[in-house]
């Protein structure tokens, strides 16, 4: 913050004591004879004079007028008075009296500008909030502490069909519902948000999807190009073409998108690389990541259950279908896959989905 020098208070110029006025000779008026000395009475301070009151500490004493005494002029022989002389004398006396009386009220003029209040130094530093950014943390990620819930919402989906165009429209509509559900949660903890893009092919793009058909995923999310892949053939085959199962699969992959936006995905990838991709510690990290995505999927199903196109039964069946999952080494046992989806469905809170603090036995 810039500081301003405090202005130096102005000093009042000293007011000189008025000197005794010399006698004034008036034309046509003889100088009076010397008056006999008059006894001086001791000055009695006036109690009604505001200037006689003591000044506050630290204030300079104002210049007071000198003590004045007054004595009547001696009587003179009566004579014919000149009216012009009389008027002139009275005017002079009046001026002298006014001049003496104003001595104590004179002020010193000081240059300056009036202001309502003294200026204070103001900060030029902007207090704008920090821009949203990912947090490369796992158990302490802002998304998980202290915990957030998805608001109840209505998700409207088009007529379900198994053609590529019908499935693409169905999945695109669900993604819009997922966007609306997760956007406010991420923004509330100052994490970035952007929609993901849907693709219906199985091309890996910037991610490694695996070339072995035995390891072919049903669907996958690629953070490198922000794409959610839902290949038509594998989705129809692995889900049996059941809408509730497809809705759950898509919500799971979108859970990886949430992990990407929050920074969890990058943090896990870094830690898994350090532990070794195919090591026991690396596989456990992978399971914690996948089981958390199951939990996020359960949260979404709970937030839309019984509203719009997703009935209560559809949402419940979608959450229960995770118990039939495979790839135990990297995704967890079917029992644990189903359990974490159920936790998200029942609690609807991100803190309950903090798989990073769960005992190893709960993520095996």
Coordinates of C-alpha atoms in Angstrom, one line a residue:
X1 CA 0.0 0.0 0.0
X2 CA 1.4 3.5 -0.9
X3 CA 1.7 5.8 2.0
X4 CA 1.1 9.6 2.0
X5 CA 3.1 12.0 4.1
X6 CA 1.1 13.6 6.8
X7 CA 0.7 17.3 6.1
X8 CA 2.5 19.6 8.5
X9 CA 0.1 21.7 10.5
X10 CA 0.2 25.4 9.6
X11 CA 1.7 27.7 12.1
X12 CA -0.1 31.0 12.9
X13 CA 2.0 34.0 12.4
X14 CA 2.8 36.0 15.5
X15 CA 0.6 39.1 15.9
X16 CA 2.6 42.1 17.2
X17 CA 1.4 43.9 20.2
X18 CA -0.2 47.2 19.1
X19 CA 1.8 50.3 20.0
X20 CA 0.4 53.3 21.8
X21 CA -1.1 55.7 19.2
X22 CA 0.6 59.1 19.1
X23 CA -1.5 62.0 20.0
X24 CA -3.5 63.4 17.2
X25 CA -3.5 67.2 16.6
X26 CA -6.8 68.4 15.3
X27 CA -7.0 71.7 13.4
X28 CA -8.9 74.4 15.3
X29 CA -8.9 72.5 18.6
X30 CA -6.4 73.6 21.2
X31 CA -4.4 71.0 22.9
X32 CA -5.9 70.3 26.3
X33 CA -3.8 70.9 29.4
X34 CA -2.0 68.0 31.0
X35 CA -4.5 66.0 33.0
X36 CA -3.6 65.2 36.6
X37 CA -2.6 61.6 37.1
X38 CA -5.5 59.2 37.8
X39 CA -5.2 56.5 40.3
X40 CA -5.0 53.1 38.6
X41 CA -7.4 50.4 39.7
X42 CA -6.3 46.8 39.6
X43 CA -7.6 45.0 36.5
X44 CA -10.4 42.6 37.3
X45 CA -10.6 39.7 34.8
X46 CA -14.0 39.4 33.2
X47 CA -15.7 36.1 33.9
X48 CA -17.9 36.4 30.8
X49 CA -15.0 36.9 28.4
X50 CA -14.6 33.6 26.4
X51 CA -11.0 34.6 25.7
X52 CA -10.2 34.6 29.4
X53 CA -11.0 30.9 29.6
X54 CA -7.9 28.6 29.8
X55 CA -6.8 27.1 26.5
X56 CA -6.8 23.4 25.8
X57 CA -3.4 21.8 26.4
X58 CA -1.1 22.2 23.4
X59 CA -3.0 25.1 21.8
X60 CA -1.1 28.4 21.3
X61 CA -2.4 31.4 23.2
X62 CA -4.2 34.0 21.0
X63 CA -2.9 37.6 21.0
X64 CA -4.9 39.5 23.6
X65 CA -5.4 43.3 23.5
X66 CA -3.4 45.4 26.0
X67 CA -5.0 46.4 29.2
X68 CA -6.8 49.7 28.6
X69 CA -7.6 52.4 31.2
X70 CA -10.0 55.3 30.6
X71 CA -10.2 58.7 32.3
X72 CA -12.5 61.6 31.5
X73 CA -10.9 64.6 29.9
X74 CA -10.8 67.7 32.1
X75 CA -13.5 70.2 31.7
X76 CA -12.8 73.2 29.5
X77 CA -14.4 76.6 29.3
X78 CA -17.6 76.5 27.3
X79 CA -17.2 77.8 23.9
X80 CA -19.0 77.7 20.6
X81 CA -18.5 74.3 19.0
X82 CA -17.7 73.9 15.4
X83 CA -20.1 71.1 14.2
X84 CA -17.6 69.8 11.6
X85 CA -14.9 69.6 14.3
X86 CA -17.3 67.8 16.6
X87 CA -18.2 65.3 14.0
X88 CA -14.6 64.7 13.0
X89 CA -13.6 64.1 16.6
X90 CA -16.4 61.7 17.2
X91 CA -15.5 59.7 14.1
X92 CA -11.9 59.5 15.1
X93 CA -12.8 58.3 18.6
X94 CA -15.1 55.7 17.1
X95 CA -12.4 54.4 14.8
X96 CA -9.9 54.2 17.6
X97 CA -12.3 52.3 19.8
X98 CA -13.2 49.8 17.0
X99 CA -9.5 49.4 16.1
X100 CA -8.6 48.6 19.7
X101 CA -11.5 46.2 20.1
X102 CA -10.6 44.2 16.9
X103 CA -7.0 43.6 18.0
X104 CA -8.0 40.5 19.9
X105 CA -10.0 39.0 17.1
X106 CA -7.5 39.3 14.2
X107 CA -6.6 36.1 12.5
X108 CA -3.7 35.2 10.2
X109 CA -4.7 34.1 6.7
X110 CA -3.2 30.8 5.7
X111 CA -3.1 29.5 2.2
X112 CA -4.8 26.2 1.6
X113 CA -7.8 24.3 0.2
X114 CA -10.8 23.4 2.3
X115 CA -11.7 19.7 2.4
X116 CA -14.5 17.7 4.1
X117 CA -12.1 15.2 5.6
X118 CA -8.4 14.5 5.6
X119 CA -7.2 12.4 2.7
X120 CA -6.2 8.9 3.5
X121 CA -3.9 6.7 1.6
X122 CA -5.7 4.1 -0.5
X123 CA -4.4 0.8 -1.8
X124 CA -4.1 0.3 -5.5
X125 CA -3.6 -3.4 -5.1
X126 CA -6.5 -5.4 -6.7
X127 CA -8.4 -7.8 -4.3
X128 CA -9.9 -9.8 -7.1
X129 CA -10.3 -13.5 -6.2
X130 CA -7.8 -16.0 -7.6
X131 CA -8.7 -17.6 -10.9
X132 CA -10.0 -21.2 -10.7
X133 CA -7.3 -23.8 -11.1
X134 CA -6.7 -27.5 -10.6
X135 CA -5.4 -28.7 -7.3
X136 CA -2.9 -31.5 -7.6
X137 CA -4.0 -33.2 -4.4
X138 CA -5.7 -36.5 -3.7
X139 CA -7.0 -36.9 -0.1
X140 CA -6.8 -33.2 0.6
X141 CA -8.4 -32.0 -2.7
X142 CA -10.9 -29.1 -2.3
X143 CA -13.5 -31.2 -4.1
X144 CA -13.5 -33.7 -1.2
X145 CA -13.1 -31.5 1.9
X146 CA -15.4 -30.6 3.5
X147 CA -17.6 -32.3 1.0
X148 CA -20.3 -31.2 -1.5
X149 CA -23.5 -32.7 -2.7
X150 CA -25.2 -32.6 -6.1
X151 CA -28.5 -30.7 -6.2
X152 CA -31.6 -32.5 -7.1
X153 CA -32.3 -31.9 -10.8
X154 CA -34.5 -33.1 -13.7
X155 CA -32.7 -34.9 -16.5
X156 CA -34.7 -35.1 -19.8
X157 CA -33.4 -37.7 -22.3
X158 CA -34.7 -38.4 -25.8
X159 CA -36.3 -41.6 -26.9
X160 CA -33.8 -44.5 -26.4
X161 CA -32.6 -46.4 -29.5
X162 CA -29.7 -48.6 -30.4
X163 CA -28.6 -46.9 -33.6
X164 CA -25.5 -44.8 -33.5
X165 CA -27.5 -41.6 -34.0
X166 CA -30.0 -42.5 -31.4
X167 CA -27.3 -43.5 -28.9
X168 CA -25.3 -40.4 -29.6
X169 CA -28.3 -38.2 -28.9
X170 CA -29.1 -40.1 -25.7
X171 CA -25.6 -39.8 -24.4
X172 CA -25.2 -36.2 -25.4
X173 CA -28.4 -35.3 -23.4
X174 CA -27.1 -37.2 -20.3
X175 CA -23.8 -35.3 -20.6
X176 CA -25.7 -32.0 -20.5
X177 CA -27.4 -33.2 -17.3
X178 CA -24.0 -34.2 -15.8
X179 CA -22.6 -30.7 -16.7
X180 CA -25.4 -29.0 -15.0
X181 CA -25.1 -31.2 -11.9
X182 CA -21.3 -30.9 -11.5
X183 CA -20.6 -27.3 -12.6
X184 CA -21.9 -25.6 -9.5
X185 CA -20.0 -28.0 -7.2
X186 CA -16.7 -27.4 -8.9
X187 CA -17.2 -23.6 -9.0
X188 CA -18.2 -23.5 -5.4
X189 CA -14.7 -24.6 -4.4
X190 CA -12.9 -22.4 -7.0
X191 CA -12.1 -25.3 -9.3
X192 CA -12.3 -24.9 -13.1
X193 CA -15.1 -26.2 -15.2
X194 CA -15.5 -27.0 -18.9
X195 CA -17.7 -29.5 -20.7
X196 CA -16.3 -32.7 -22.1
X197 CA -16.8 -33.7 -25.7
X198 CA -18.5 -37.0 -26.7
X199 CA -17.2 -39.3 -29.3
X200 CA -18.7 -42.6 -30.4
X201 CA -15.6 -44.2 -31.7
X202 CA -13.0 -46.4 -30.0
X203 CA -9.9 -44.5 -31.2
X204 CA -7.6 -43.8 -28.4
X205 CA -6.7 -40.3 -29.5
X206 CA -4.2 -38.9 -27.0
X207 CA -4.7 -41.8 -24.6
X208 CA -3.6 -45.4 -24.5
X209 CA -6.7 -47.5 -24.7
X210 CA -4.9 -50.8 -25.2
X211 CA -4.6 -52.9 -28.3
X212 CA -5.3 -56.3 -26.6
X213 CA -9.0 -57.0 -27.3
X214 CA -9.2 -58.9 -23.9
X215 CA -8.4 -55.5 -22.2
X216 CA -10.7 -53.5 -24.4
X217 CA -12.6 -51.0 -22.2
X218 CA -16.3 -50.6 -22.6
X219 CA -15.9 -46.9 -22.6
X220 CA -13.1 -44.5 -21.5
X221 CA -12.3 -40.9 -20.8
X222 CA -9.2 -39.3 -22.3
X223 CA -8.0 -36.3 -20.3
X224 CA -5.3 -35.5 -22.9
X225 CA -7.9 -34.3 -25.4
X226 CA -10.9 -33.9 -23.0
X227 CA -13.0 -36.5 -24.8
X228 CA -15.4 -39.1 -23.5
X229 CA -15.4 -42.2 -25.7
X230 CA -18.5 -44.3 -25.9
X231 CA -17.8 -46.8 -28.8
X232 CA -21.1 -48.1 -30.1
X233 CA -20.1 -51.8 -30.4
X234 CA -18.4 -52.2 -27.0
X235 CA -21.1 -50.3 -25.2
X236 CA -24.0 -52.3 -26.7
X237 CA -22.1 -55.6 -26.1
X238 CA -20.9 -55.0 -22.5
X239 CA -24.1 -53.5 -21.2
X240 CA -26.5 -55.8 -23.0
X241 CA -28.1 -52.7 -24.5
X242 CA -29.9 -51.9 -21.1
X243 CA -30.5 -48.1 -20.7
X244 CA -29.9 -48.1 -16.9
X245 CA -26.5 -49.8 -17.3
X246 CA -25.5 -47.4 -20.1
X247 CA -26.5 -44.4 -18.0
X248 CA -24.3 -45.7 -15.1
X249 CA -21.3 -46.3 -17.5
X250 CA -21.5 -42.8 -18.9
X251 CA -21.8 -41.3 -15.4
X252 CA -18.7 -43.3 -14.3
X253 CA -16.6 -42.0 -17.3
X254 CA -17.9 -38.5 -16.5
X255 CA -16.6 -39.0 -13.0
X256 CA -13.1 -39.2 -14.5
X257 CA -13.8 -35.9 -16.2
X258 CA -14.6 -34.4 -12.7
X259 CA -11.3 -35.9 -11.4
X260 CA -9.5 -34.3 -14.3
X261 CA -11.0 -30.8 -13.7
X262 CA -10.3 -31.0 -9.9
X263 CA -6.7 -32.2 -10.4
X264 CA -7.2 -35.6 -8.9
X265 CA -6.5 -37.4 -12.2
X266 CA -3.1 -35.7 -12.7
X267 CA -2.1 -36.2 -9.1
X268 CA -2.9 -39.9 -9.2
X269 CA -1.1 -40.3 -12.5
X270 CA 2.0 -38.7 -11.1
X271 CA 1.9 -40.9 -8.0
X272 CA 1.2 -44.0 -10.0
X273 CA 4.1 -43.3 -12.3
X274 CA 6.4 -43.0 -9.3
X275 CA 5.1 -46.2 -7.8
X276 CA 5.3 -48.1 -11.1
X277 CA 2.3 -48.6 -13.4
X278 CA 2.2 -52.4 -13.0
X279 CA 3.4 -52.6 -9.4
X280 CA 1.1 -53.5 -6.5
X281 CA 1.2 -49.9 -5.2
X282 CA 0.4 -48.6 -8.7
X283 CA -2.5 -51.0 -9.1
X284 CA -3.9 -49.9 -5.7
X285 CA -3.8 -46.3 -6.8
X286 CA -5.6 -47.2 -10.0
X287 CA -8.4 -49.0 -8.0
X288 CA -8.8 -46.0 -5.7
X289 CA -9.3 -43.8 -8.8
X290 CA -11.8 -46.1 -10.5
X291 CA -13.8 -46.7 -7.3
X292 CA -14.1 -43.0 -6.7
X293 CA -15.5 -42.6 -10.3
X294 CA -18.1 -45.3 -9.3
X295 CA -19.0 -43.2 -6.2
X296 CA -19.3 -40.0 -8.3
X297 CA -21.6 -41.9 -10.7
X298 CA -23.8 -43.0 -7.7
X299 CA -24.1 -39.4 -6.6
X300 CA -25.4 -38.3 -10.0
X301 CA -27.9 -41.1 -10.2
X302 CA -29.2 -40.1 -6.7
X303 CA -29.6 -36.4 -7.8
X304 CA -31.7 -37.3 -10.8
X305 CA -33.6 -40.3 -9.5
X306 CA -37.4 -40.1 -10.0
X307 CA -37.2 -36.9 -12.0
X308 CA -37.6 -36.4 -15.8
X309 CA -36.6 -39.4 -17.9
X310 CA -34.6 -41.2 -15.2
X311 CA -37.1 -43.0 -12.9
X312 CA -36.3 -44.2 -9.4
X313 CA -36.0 -47.8 -10.6
X314 CA -33.7 -46.8 -13.5
X315 CA -31.3 -44.9 -11.1
X316 CA -31.3 -47.7 -8.6
X317 CA -30.6 -50.4 -11.2
X318 CA -27.9 -48.2 -12.7
X319 CA -26.1 -47.9 -9.3
X320 CA -26.5 -51.7 -8.6
X321 CA -25.1 -52.7 -12.0
X322 CA -21.5 -51.7 -10.9
X323 CA -21.4 -54.8 -8.8
X324 CA -21.1 -56.8 -12.0
X325 CA -17.9 -55.0 -13.1
X326 CA -14.6 -56.7 -14.0
X327 CA -10.9 -55.8 -14.2
X328 CA -10.4 -56.5 -10.6
X329 CA -6.7 -55.7 -10.6
X330 CA -7.1 -52.1 -11.7
X331 CA -10.8 -51.4 -10.9
X332 CA -11.5 -53.5 -7.8
X333 CA -13.5 -56.5 -7.0
X334 CA -17.1 -56.6 -8.1
X335 CA -18.2 -56.3 -4.5
X336 CA -16.1 -53.2 -3.9
X337 CA -17.2 -51.7 -7.2
X338 CA -20.8 -52.1 -6.3
X339 CA -20.2 -50.9 -2.7
X340 CA -18.6 -47.5 -3.7
X341 CA -21.4 -46.8 -6.2
X342 CA -23.9 -47.5 -3.4
X343 CA -22.0 -45.2 -1.1
X344 CA -22.3 -42.4 -3.6
X345 CA -26.0 -43.2 -4.2
X346 CA -26.9 -43.1 -0.5
X347 CA -24.8 -40.3 0.8
X348 CA -24.6 -38.0 -2.3
X349 CA -21.5 -36.3 -0.8
X350 CA -18.0 -36.0 -2.3
X351 CA -16.4 -36.5 1.2
X352 CA -17.9 -40.0 1.3
X353 CA -16.2 -40.7 -2.0
X354 CA -12.7 -40.0 -0.7
X355 CA -11.3 -43.4 -1.5
X356 CA -7.8 -42.0 -0.9
X357 CA -8.2 -42.2 2.8
X358 CA -10.0 -45.6 2.8
X359 CA -8.2 -48.7 4.3
X360 CA -6.6 -50.9 1.7
X361 CA -9.1 -53.6 2.5
X362 CA -11.9 -51.4 1.2
X363 CA -10.3 -50.8 -2.2
X364 CA -9.0 -54.3 -3.0

